[in-house]
């Protein structure tokens, strides 16, 4: 017998002894209080020495600790037979069966093997058998097989109705459409009855395909868009209610795909404005569920974010200018109000702020000309950057930097042609907002201050050097080349002196080093580019000035030990 077994046996015996001692004390008390014993003098009963409480508690504690230690975690091996034969085998072969049914309808039609009514009857009987057997399997807790059979039954119903209408012309488009809607409603009922996402996806795919399976000589865009929109709303509500992630994504993608396919083959159809209207409704409903539910929030946030781009693409492609402007202004106002109302829920207000920034970004591109666009994007990016740091939103930081980079590129590709012009103002806005960006990071993120100053200082030097170069060349555009390059060298030397002076004033070594680097760059420019083209007197002036500045700078850097 091992040590633990002995301790367990002793603890069990201790419990039994304690119980017997309690019973014995109760009997002795009864005897002492009886009338017979009252007349006799009785010697005191010597009780057994009690076990110290510390020993009992110590043993109990050790016993609890031993029992509390969990057994080693055992991972059960995967049941590959169940995965392959019970889960995936029926899914694969129901697809094979449906393909066979399609080819069977086609072959029977081509070779005239069966009467049309017989072929359609066989299709409906097959579907009914699938639905009946699948229903039984679901009731017997064989969910995977039951879902496959029920989904196959719905699919065969849709295909049989399509064949009856399009291949054999046995019913008209209205009757076929009504039947297809009934089959989709049946799929929805089965989905809610058995909480099956597979059934829901089969039903939603078939539902969005129904209008394309109906041949009509006079198709109505109102009926098509209305049907597809209502179908999306039904299945999206079903996805949110039953928490079906894949159904949620499928509903979002299928509506856009169906409308895009419809528009691609009939771009001049009457009522084309209904297509972006349906997408606007989709975006509004997605936003509503994002704000009022907590299911798969990351996917919902990504879907709403994608919907902003998709909706704007539809609106921009079909609506007129005034309608586009009103749509964008309404979107900006809506997201501003929602951001204020949901400001206490950070995980939602971040996404609302990002979407509002996108609407403003699209509004700037749509409403303003390219001449002013760069400056506006710089201001928007800087404002969004400050708000992102203040409210600690990583996604807003990324988007604000992206907007600022676009504005920066637009300023860089638009050179200064006149000293007093809006291009010069844009450059000043770029330099000021860039410095503000460095200040924002310095204020809100102390861990990266040194790195921010180094990288930001180098980038600011580049931008300021380009600005000084373009402004100087614009101011001296009427002069000869040797005079232009002379003034440009003086401008670079002046910029170097400003950086060195700033570094001395603020005790900022990086600014002093940048100033010296600009002096060296000016010297390289003089040697490689200017010497062959400028006269001897200008060479003398430039080298004397550059030499004096370099000597003074070296004196500034000299320190006594």
Coordinates of C-alpha atoms in Angstrom, one line a residue:
X1 CA 0.0 0.0 0.0
X2 CA 1.5 3.3 -1.0
X3 CA 1.8 6.5 1.2
X4 CA -1.3 8.2 -0.2
X5 CA -3.5 5.2 0.3
X6 CA -2.4 4.9 3.9
X7 CA -3.2 8.6 4.5
X8 CA -6.7 8.2 3.0
X9 CA -7.4 5.1 5.2
X10 CA -6.3 7.0 8.3
X11 CA -8.5 9.9 7.4
X12 CA -11.5 7.6 6.9
X13 CA -10.9 5.9 10.3
X14 CA -10.6 9.4 12.0
X15 CA -14.0 10.4 10.7
X16 CA -15.5 7.1 12.0
X17 CA -13.9 7.6 15.4
X18 CA -15.2 11.2 15.6
X19 CA -18.8 10.0 14.9
X20 CA -18.6 7.2 17.5
X21 CA -17.2 9.6 20.1
X22 CA -20.1 12.0 19.5
X23 CA -22.6 9.1 19.9
X24 CA -20.9 7.9 23.1
X25 CA -21.0 11.4 24.7
X26 CA -24.7 11.7 23.9
X27 CA -25.4 8.3 25.6
X28 CA -23.4 9.3 28.7
X29 CA -25.3 12.5 29.1
X30 CA -28.6 10.6 28.9
X31 CA -27.5 8.2 31.6
X32 CA -26.3 11.0 33.9
X33 CA -29.7 12.7 33.6
X34 CA -31.7 9.5 34.3
X35 CA -33.5 9.1 37.7
X36 CA -31.8 5.8 38.5
X37 CA -28.3 7.3 38.2
X38 CA -29.3 10.5 40.2
X39 CA -28.8 8.7 43.6
X40 CA -25.4 7.4 42.9
X41 CA -22.0 9.0 43.0
X42 CA -20.3 8.4 39.7
X43 CA -16.6 8.6 39.0
X44 CA -15.8 11.0 36.2
X45 CA -15.4 9.5 32.8
X46 CA -12.0 9.8 31.3
X47 CA -12.3 11.0 27.7
X48 CA -9.7 10.3 25.1
X49 CA -7.3 13.0 24.3
X50 CA -8.7 15.0 21.3
X51 CA -6.6 15.3 18.2
X52 CA -5.1 18.8 17.9
X53 CA -7.0 21.0 15.4
X54 CA -3.8 21.9 13.7
X55 CA -3.2 18.3 12.7
X56 CA -6.8 17.8 11.5
X57 CA -6.7 21.0 9.4
X58 CA -3.3 20.1 8.0
X59 CA -4.5 16.7 6.9
X60 CA -7.7 18.1 5.4
X61 CA -5.7 20.7 3.5
X62 CA -3.3 18.2 2.1
X63 CA -6.2 16.0 1.2
X64 CA -8.0 18.9 -0.6
X65 CA -4.8 19.8 -2.5
X66 CA -4.3 16.3 -3.7
X67 CA -7.9 16.0 -4.9
X68 CA -7.7 19.5 -6.5
X69 CA -4.8 18.7 -8.8
X70 CA -6.3 17.9 -12.2
X71 CA -5.3 15.0 -14.2
X72 CA -3.0 15.5 -17.2
X73 CA -5.0 16.9 -20.1
X74 CA -5.7 14.2 -22.7
X75 CA -6.4 15.2 -26.3
X76 CA -8.7 12.7 -28.0
X77 CA -7.6 11.7 -31.4
X78 CA -9.6 12.9 -34.3
X79 CA -12.3 10.6 -35.6
X80 CA -11.3 10.7 -39.3
X81 CA -13.9 8.1 -40.2
X82 CA -16.6 10.5 -38.9
X83 CA -15.1 13.5 -40.5
X84 CA -14.6 12.0 -43.9
X85 CA -17.5 9.5 -44.2
X86 CA -20.2 11.2 -42.2
X87 CA -19.5 14.9 -42.8
X88 CA -17.8 15.4 -46.2
X89 CA -18.9 12.3 -48.1
X90 CA -22.6 13.3 -48.3
X91 CA -21.8 16.9 -49.1
X92 CA -19.6 15.9 -52.1
X93 CA -22.1 13.4 -53.5
X94 CA -25.2 15.5 -53.1
X95 CA -23.4 18.0 -55.4
X96 CA -22.6 15.1 -57.8
X97 CA -26.2 14.1 -57.7
X98 CA -27.5 17.6 -58.5
X99 CA -25.1 17.8 -61.4
X100 CA -26.5 14.5 -62.6
X101 CA -30.1 15.8 -62.3
X102 CA -29.2 18.8 -64.5
X103 CA -27.6 16.6 -67.1
X104 CA -30.5 14.2 -66.9
X105 CA -33.0 17.0 -67.6
X106 CA -30.8 18.1 -70.5
X107 CA -30.4 14.6 -72.0
X108 CA -34.1 13.8 -71.6
X109 CA -34.9 17.0 -73.4
X110 CA -32.4 16.5 -76.2
X111 CA -33.2 12.9 -77.0
X112 CA -36.9 12.9 -76.2
X113 CA -36.7 10.0 -73.8
X114 CA -39.5 11.0 -71.6
X115 CA -42.6 13.2 -71.8
X116 CA -42.1 16.7 -70.4
X117 CA -44.6 16.2 -67.7
X118 CA -43.0 12.9 -66.7
X119 CA -39.6 14.5 -66.4
X120 CA -40.8 17.4 -64.3
X121 CA -42.8 15.0 -62.1
X122 CA -39.7 12.9 -61.5
X123 CA -37.9 16.0 -60.5
X124 CA -40.5 17.0 -58.0
X125 CA -40.8 13.5 -56.6
X126 CA -37.1 13.3 -56.2
X127 CA -37.1 16.5 -54.3
X128 CA -40.0 15.4 -52.1
X129 CA -38.2 12.2 -51.3
X130 CA -35.1 14.1 -50.3
X131 CA -37.0 16.5 -48.1
X132 CA -38.9 13.7 -46.4
X133 CA -35.8 11.6 -45.7
X134 CA -33.8 14.6 -44.7
X135 CA -36.5 15.7 -42.3
X136 CA -36.5 12.2 -40.7
X137 CA -32.7 12.2 -40.4
X138 CA -32.7 15.6 -38.7
X139 CA -35.3 14.3 -36.2
X140 CA -33.0 11.3 -35.5
X141 CA -30.1 13.6 -34.8
X142 CA -28.2 12.8 -38.0
X143 CA -27.7 16.5 -38.6
X144 CA -25.0 16.5 -41.4
X145 CA -26.8 13.9 -43.6
X146 CA -30.2 15.6 -42.9
X147 CA -28.9 19.0 -43.8
X148 CA -27.4 17.7 -47.1
X149 CA -30.6 16.0 -48.1
X150 CA -32.8 19.0 -47.2
X151 CA -30.5 21.3 -49.0
X152 CA -30.5 19.0 -52.0
X153 CA -34.3 18.9 -52.0
X154 CA -34.5 22.7 -52.1
X155 CA -31.9 22.8 -54.9
X156 CA -33.8 20.2 -57.0
X157 CA -37.1 22.1 -56.5
X158 CA -35.4 25.2 -57.9
X159 CA -33.9 23.3 -60.9
X160 CA -37.2 21.5 -61.7
X161 CA -39.1 24.8 -61.7
X162 CA -36.5 26.3 -63.9
X163 CA -36.7 23.4 -66.4
X164 CA -40.5 23.5 -66.4
X165 CA -40.4 27.3 -67.2
X166 CA -37.2 27.8 -69.4
X167 CA -36.6 24.5 -71.0
X168 CA -40.1 23.1 -71.6
X169 CA -42.2 26.4 -71.5
X170 CA -44.9 24.6 -69.4
X171 CA -45.6 27.7 -67.2
X172 CA -45.2 31.4 -67.6
X173 CA -42.7 33.7 -65.8
X174 CA -45.1 34.9 -63.1
X175 CA -46.1 31.3 -62.1
X176 CA -42.4 30.3 -62.1
X177 CA -41.4 33.2 -60.0
X178 CA -44.1 32.5 -57.5
X179 CA -43.1 28.9 -57.2
X180 CA -39.4 29.8 -56.8
X181 CA -40.3 32.2 -54.0
X182 CA -42.3 29.5 -52.3
X183 CA -39.3 27.1 -52.4
X184 CA -37.1 29.9 -50.9
X185 CA -39.6 30.5 -48.1
X186 CA -39.6 26.7 -47.5
X187 CA -35.8 26.8 -47.2
X188 CA -36.0 29.7 -44.7
X189 CA -38.5 27.7 -42.6
X190 CA -36.3 24.7 -42.6
X191 CA -33.4 26.9 -41.6
X192 CA -35.2 28.3 -38.6
X193 CA -36.7 24.9 -37.7
X194 CA -33.3 23.1 -37.5
X195 CA -30.9 26.1 -37.1
X196 CA -28.9 25.0 -40.1
X197 CA -26.5 27.4 -41.7
X198 CA -25.9 25.0 -44.6
X199 CA -29.6 25.1 -45.5
X200 CA -29.6 28.8 -45.2
X201 CA -26.7 29.3 -47.6
X202 CA -28.3 26.9 -50.1
X203 CA -31.5 28.8 -49.9
X204 CA -29.9 32.2 -50.2
X205 CA -27.8 31.2 -53.2
X206 CA -30.8 29.8 -54.9
X207 CA -32.9 32.8 -54.0
X208 CA -30.5 35.3 -55.6
X209 CA -30.3 33.1 -58.7
X210 CA -34.1 32.9 -59.1
X211 CA -34.5 36.1 -61.3
X212 CA -31.8 34.9 -63.6
X213 CA -33.6 31.5 -64.1
X214 CA -36.8 33.2 -65.2
X215 CA -37.1 34.2 -68.9
X216 CA -39.3 37.2 -69.5
X217 CA -39.9 39.3 -72.6
X218 CA -40.5 42.4 -70.5
X219 CA -38.3 42.3 -67.4
X220 CA -39.0 44.9 -64.8
X221 CA -36.1 46.4 -62.9
X222 CA -38.4 47.4 -60.1
X223 CA -39.5 43.8 -59.5
X224 CA -35.9 42.6 -59.8
X225 CA -34.3 45.1 -57.5
X226 CA -37.2 44.9 -55.0
X227 CA -37.0 41.1 -54.9
X228 CA -33.2 41.0 -54.4
X229 CA -33.3 43.7 -51.7
X230 CA -36.1 42.0 -49.8
X231 CA -34.3 38.7 -50.0
X232 CA -31.1 40.2 -48.7
X233 CA -33.0 41.8 -45.7
X234 CA -34.7 38.5 -44.9
X235 CA -31.5 36.4 -44.9
X236 CA -29.4 39.1 -43.2
X237 CA -32.0 39.3 -40.4
X238 CA -31.8 35.5 -40.2
X239 CA -28.0 35.5 -40.0
X240 CA -28.1 38.0 -37.2
X241 CA -30.8 36.2 -35.3
X242 CA -29.2 32.8 -35.5
X243 CA -25.7 34.1 -35.5
X244 CA -24.7 32.6 -38.8
X245 CA -21.4 34.3 -39.8
X246 CA -21.2 32.7 -43.3
X247 CA -24.8 33.5 -44.1
X248 CA -24.1 37.1 -43.1
X249 CA -21.2 37.4 -45.5
X250 CA -22.9 35.5 -48.2
X251 CA -26.0 37.8 -48.1
X252 CA -23.8 40.8 -48.4
X253 CA -21.8 39.5 -51.3
X254 CA -24.6 38.0 -53.2
X255 CA -26.7 41.1 -53.4
X256 CA -23.8 43.1 -54.8
X257 CA -22.9 40.3 -57.2
X258 CA -26.5 39.9 -58.5
X259 CA -26.9 43.7 -59.0
X260 CA -23.5 44.0 -60.7
X261 CA -24.3 41.1 -63.0
X262 CA -27.7 42.6 -63.9
X263 CA -26.1 46.0 -64.6
X264 CA -23.3 44.5 -66.7
X265 CA -25.7 43.0 -69.2
X266 CA -28.2 45.9 -69.2
X267 CA -26.4 49.2 -68.3
X268 CA -29.1 51.3 -70.0
X269 CA -32.0 49.7 -68.4
X270 CA -34.8 51.9 -67.2
X271 CA -34.7 52.7 -63.5
X272 CA -30.9 52.0 -63.2
X273 CA -31.0 54.5 -60.2
X274 CA -32.7 51.7 -58.3
X275 CA -29.4 49.7 -58.2
X276 CA -27.4 52.2 -56.0
X277 CA -30.6 52.8 -54.0
X278 CA -30.6 49.1 -53.1
X279 CA -26.9 49.3 -52.1
X280 CA -27.6 52.4 -49.9
X281 CA -30.4 50.4 -48.2
X282 CA -27.9 47.6 -47.7
X283 CA -25.4 49.9 -46.1
X284 CA -27.9 51.4 -43.8
X285 CA -29.1 48.0 -42.6
X286 CA -25.6 46.7 -42.1
X287 CA -24.8 49.8 -40.1
X288 CA -28.0 49.4 -38.0
X289 CA -27.1 45.8 -37.0
X290 CA -23.5 46.9 -36.3
X291 CA -24.7 49.4 -33.8
X292 CA -27.4 47.3 -32.2
X293 CA -25.8 43.9 -31.9
X294 CA -22.6 42.4 -30.6
X295 CA -22.3 39.3 -32.9
X296 CA -19.0 38.7 -34.7
X297 CA -18.1 42.4 -34.4
X298 CA -14.9 42.3 -36.3
X299 CA -16.6 40.8 -39.4
X300 CA -19.4 43.4 -39.1
X301 CA -17.0 46.2 -38.8
X302 CA -15.1 45.0 -41.9
X303 CA -18.3 44.6 -43.8
X304 CA -19.6 48.1 -43.0
X305 CA -16.2 49.5 -43.9
X306 CA -16.2 47.7 -47.3
X307 CA -19.8 48.7 -47.9
X308 CA -18.7 52.4 -47.7
X309 CA -16.4 51.9 -50.8
X310 CA -18.9 49.7 -52.6
X311 CA -21.8 52.1 -52.0
X312 CA -19.8 55.1 -53.2
X313 CA -18.7 53.2 -56.3
X314 CA -22.4 52.5 -57.2
X315 CA -23.5 56.1 -56.4
X316 CA -20.6 57.6 -58.4
X317 CA -21.2 55.4 -61.4
X318 CA -24.9 56.0 -61.8
X319 CA -26.1 59.1 -59.9
X320 CA -25.7 62.7 -61.1
X321 CA -23.3 65.2 -59.6
X322 CA -25.9 66.9 -57.3
X323 CA -27.2 63.5 -56.0
X324 CA -23.6 62.4 -55.3
X325 CA -22.9 65.6 -53.4
X326 CA -26.0 65.3 -51.3
X327 CA -25.3 61.6 -50.6
X328 CA -21.8 62.3 -49.4
X329 CA -22.9 65.3 -47.2
X330 CA -25.7 63.2 -45.7
X331 CA -23.1 60.4 -45.0
X332 CA -20.7 62.8 -43.3
X333 CA -23.5 64.2 -41.1
X334 CA -24.9 60.8 -40.3
X335 CA -21.6 59.4 -39.1
X336 CA -20.8 62.6 -37.2
X337 CA -24.0 62.3 -35.2
X338 CA -23.6 58.5 -34.7
X339 CA -20.0 59.0 -33.5
X340 CA -21.3 61.4 -30.9
X341 CA -24.2 59.2 -29.8
X342 CA -22.0 56.0 -29.5
X343 CA -18.9 57.8 -28.0
X344 CA -19.0 55.6 -24.9
X345 CA -18.6 52.4 -26.9
X346 CA -15.0 52.7 -28.2
X347 CA -15.0 49.6 -30.4
X348 CA -17.9 51.0 -32.3
X349 CA -17.1 54.7 -32.4
X350 CA -13.7 53.9 -33.9
X351 CA -15.4 52.3 -36.9
X352 CA -17.9 55.1 -37.1
X353 CA -15.1 57.7 -37.2
X354 CA -13.2 55.8 -39.9
X355 CA -16.3 55.6 -42.1
X356 CA -17.0 59.3 -41.6
X357 CA -13.4 60.1 -42.7
X358 CA -13.9 58.1 -45.8
X359 CA -17.1 60.0 -46.6
X360 CA -15.2 63.3 -46.2
X361 CA -12.4 61.9 -48.3
X362 CA -14.7 61.0 -51.1
X363 CA -16.5 64.4 -50.8
X364 CA -13.2 66.3 -51.2
X365 CA -12.4 64.3 -54.3
X366 CA -15.8 64.8 -55.8
X367 CA -16.5 68.4 -54.9
X368 CA -13.2 70.3 -55.1
X369 CA -10.9 70.7 -58.1
X370 CA -7.4 69.2 -58.1
X371 CA -5.9 72.6 -57.5
X372 CA -7.2 72.7 -53.9
X373 CA -7.4 69.0 -53.2
X374 CA -3.9 68.4 -51.9
X375 CA -4.2 71.1 -49.2
X376 CA -7.6 69.9 -48.1
X377 CA -6.3 66.3 -47.7
X378 CA -3.4 67.5 -45.7
X379 CA -5.7 69.4 -43.3
X380 CA -8.1 66.4 -43.1
X381 CA -5.3 63.9 -42.5
X382 CA -3.7 66.1 -39.8
X383 CA -7.0 66.6 -38.0
X384 CA -7.8 62.9 -38.1
X385 CA -4.3 62.1 -36.9
X386 CA -4.7 64.3 -33.8
X387 CA -8.1 62.8 -33.1
X388 CA -6.8 59.2 -33.6
X389 CA -4.1 59.8 -31.0
X390 CA -6.4 61.5 -28.6
X391 CA -9.0 58.7 -28.6
X392 CA -6.4 55.9 -29.1
X393 CA -7.7 54.5 -32.4
X394 CA -5.2 52.5 -34.3
X395 CA -7.4 52.2 -37.4
X396 CA -7.9 55.9 -37.5
X397 CA -4.2 56.5 -37.3
X398 CA -3.6 54.3 -40.3
X399 CA -6.3 56.0 -42.4
X400 CA -5.2 59.5 -41.4
X401 CA -1.6 58.7 -42.4
X402 CA -2.9 57.3 -45.7
X403 CA -5.0 60.5 -46.4
X404 CA -2.0 62.7 -45.5
X405 CA 0.3 60.7 -47.8
X406 CA -2.1 61.2 -50.7
X407 CA -2.2 65.0 -50.0
X408 CA 1.6 65.0 -49.8
X409 CA 2.0 63.3 -53.1
X410 CA -0.4 65.7 -54.7
X411 CA 1.7 68.7 -53.4
X412 CA 4.9 67.1 -54.6
X413 CA 3.7 66.6 -58.2
X414 CA 2.4 70.1 -58.4
X415 CA 5.5 72.4 -58.7
X416 CA 5.7 76.0 -57.8
X417 CA 5.6 78.1 -61.0
X418 CA 5.0 81.5 -59.4
X419 CA 6.3 82.7 -56.0
X420 CA 2.9 84.1 -55.0
X421 CA 0.5 81.3 -55.8
X422 CA -1.6 78.6 -54.3
X423 CA 1.1 76.1 -54.9
X424 CA 3.3 78.0 -52.5
X425 CA 0.5 78.0 -49.9
X426 CA 0.1 74.3 -50.3
X427 CA 3.8 73.8 -49.6
X428 CA 3.5 75.9 -46.5
X429 CA 0.5 73.9 -45.4
X430 CA 2.5 70.7 -45.9
X431 CA 5.4 71.9 -43.8
X432 CA 3.2 73.2 -41.0
X433 CA 1.0 70.1 -40.8
X434 CA 4.0 67.9 -40.9
X435 CA 5.5 69.7 -37.9
X436 CA 2.2 69.4 -36.1
X437 CA 2.2 65.7 -36.8
X438 CA 5.6 65.4 -35.1
X439 CA 4.3 67.4 -32.1
X440 CA 1.2 65.2 -31.8
X441 CA 3.3 62.0 -31.6
X442 CA 5.7 63.8 -29.1
X443 CA 2.7 64.7 -26.9
X444 CA 0.8 61.4 -26.9
X445 CA 3.5 58.8 -27.3
X446 CA 6.5 59.2 -25.0
X447 CA 8.0 55.8 -25.9
X448 CA 9.0 56.9 -29.5
X449 CA 9.9 60.5 -29.0
X450 CA 13.5 60.2 -30.0
X451 CA 12.7 58.1 -33.1
X452 CA 10.0 60.4 -34.1
X453 CA 12.3 63.5 -33.9
X454 CA 15.0 61.7 -35.9
X455 CA 12.8 60.4 -38.7
X456 CA 10.5 63.4 -38.7
X457 CA 13.4 65.8 -38.8
X458 CA 15.0 64.1 -41.8
X459 CA 11.7 64.1 -43.7
X460 CA 11.1 67.7 -42.8
X461 CA 14.5 68.6 -44.1
X462 CA 13.7 66.9 -47.4
X463 CA 10.4 68.7 -47.8
X464 CA 11.8 72.1 -46.8
X465 CA 14.7 71.7 -49.2
X466 CA 12.4 70.9 -52.1
X467 CA 10.2 73.9 -51.1
X468 CA 13.2 76.3 -50.9
X469 CA 14.5 75.0 -54.2
X470 CA 11.2 75.4 -56.1
X471 CA 10.5 78.8 -54.5
X472 CA 14.0 80.1 -55.4
X473 CA 13.8 78.9 -59.0
X474 CA 10.4 80.4 -59.4
X475 CA 11.6 83.8 -58.0
X476 CA 14.7 83.8 -60.3
X477 CA 13.0 82.4 -63.4
X478 CA 13.8 85.6 -65.4
X479 CA 17.5 85.5 -64.6
X480 CA 20.3 83.7 -66.5
X481 CA 21.2 80.1 -65.4
X482 CA 24.4 81.1 -63.6
X483 CA 22.5 83.7 -61.6
X484 CA 19.8 81.2 -60.8
X485 CA 22.2 78.6 -59.5
X486 CA 24.0 81.3 -57.5
X487 CA 20.8 82.4 -55.7
X488 CA 19.9 78.7 -55.1
X489 CA 23.2 78.0 -53.4
X490 CA 22.7 81.1 -51.2
X491 CA 19.2 79.9 -50.4
X492 CA 20.6 76.5 -49.3
X493 CA 23.3 78.1 -47.2
X494 CA 20.6 80.3 -45.5
X495 CA 18.6 77.2 -44.8
X496 CA 21.6 75.5 -43.3
X497 CA 22.3 78.5 -41.1
X498 CA 18.6 78.5 -39.9
X499 CA 18.9 74.8 -38.9
X500 CA 22.2 75.3 -37.1
X501 CA 20.8 78.4 -35.3
X502 CA 17.7 76.4 -34.3
X503 CA 19.8 73.6 -33.0
X504 CA 21.9 75.9 -30.8
X505 CA 18.8 77.8 -29.5
X506 CA 16.8 74.7 -28.6
X507 CA 19.9 72.5 -27.8
X508 CA 18.7 70.1 -30.5
X509 CA 21.7 68.3 -31.9
X510 CA 19.9 66.8 -34.8
X511 CA 19.1 70.2 -36.2
X512 CA 22.8 71.2 -36.0
X513 CA 23.8 68.0 -37.8
X514 CA 21.2 68.6 -40.5
X515 CA 22.5 72.2 -41.0
X516 CA 26.1 70.9 -41.5
X517 CA 24.7 68.3 -43.9
X518 CA 23.1 71.1 -45.9
X519 CA 26.4 72.9 -46.0
X520 CA 28.2 69.8 -47.3
X521 CA 25.4 69.4 -49.9
X522 CA 25.8 72.9 -51.0
X523 CA 29.6 72.4 -51.4
X524 CA 29.0 69.2 -53.5
X525 CA 26.5 71.2 -55.7
X526 CA 29.1 73.9 -56.2
X527 CA 31.8 71.5 -57.2
X528 CA 29.8 69.2 -59.4
X529 CA 27.2 71.4 -61.0
X530 CA 28.1 75.1 -60.7
X531 CA 31.8 75.5 -61.4
X532 CA 31.7 74.9 -65.1
X533 CA 28.9 77.4 -65.6
X534 CA 29.5 80.4 -63.4
X535 CA 32.1 83.2 -63.7
X536 CA 35.2 83.6 -61.6
X537 CA 33.8 86.4 -59.5
X538 CA 30.7 84.4 -58.6
X539 CA 32.9 81.4 -57.7
X540 CA 34.9 83.6 -55.4
X541 CA 31.7 85.0 -53.7
X542 CA 30.2 81.5 -53.2
X543 CA 33.3 79.9 -51.9
X544 CA 34.1 82.8 -49.5
X545 CA 30.5 82.8 -48.1
X546 CA 30.4 79.0 -47.8
X547 CA 33.8 78.9 -46.2
X548 CA 33.0 81.6 -43.6
X549 CA 29.7 79.8 -42.7
X550 CA 31.6 76.5 -42.4
X551 CA 34.2 78.0 -40.1
X552 CA 31.6 79.7 -37.9
X553 CA 29.7 76.4 -37.7
X554 CA 32.9 74.6 -36.6
X555 CA 33.5 77.2 -33.9
X556 CA 30.0 76.6 -32.6
X557 CA 30.6 72.9 -32.3
X558 CA 33.9 73.4 -30.5
X559 CA 33.6 72.7 -26.8
X560 CA 36.2 73.2 -24.1
X561 CA 36.9 70.3 -21.9

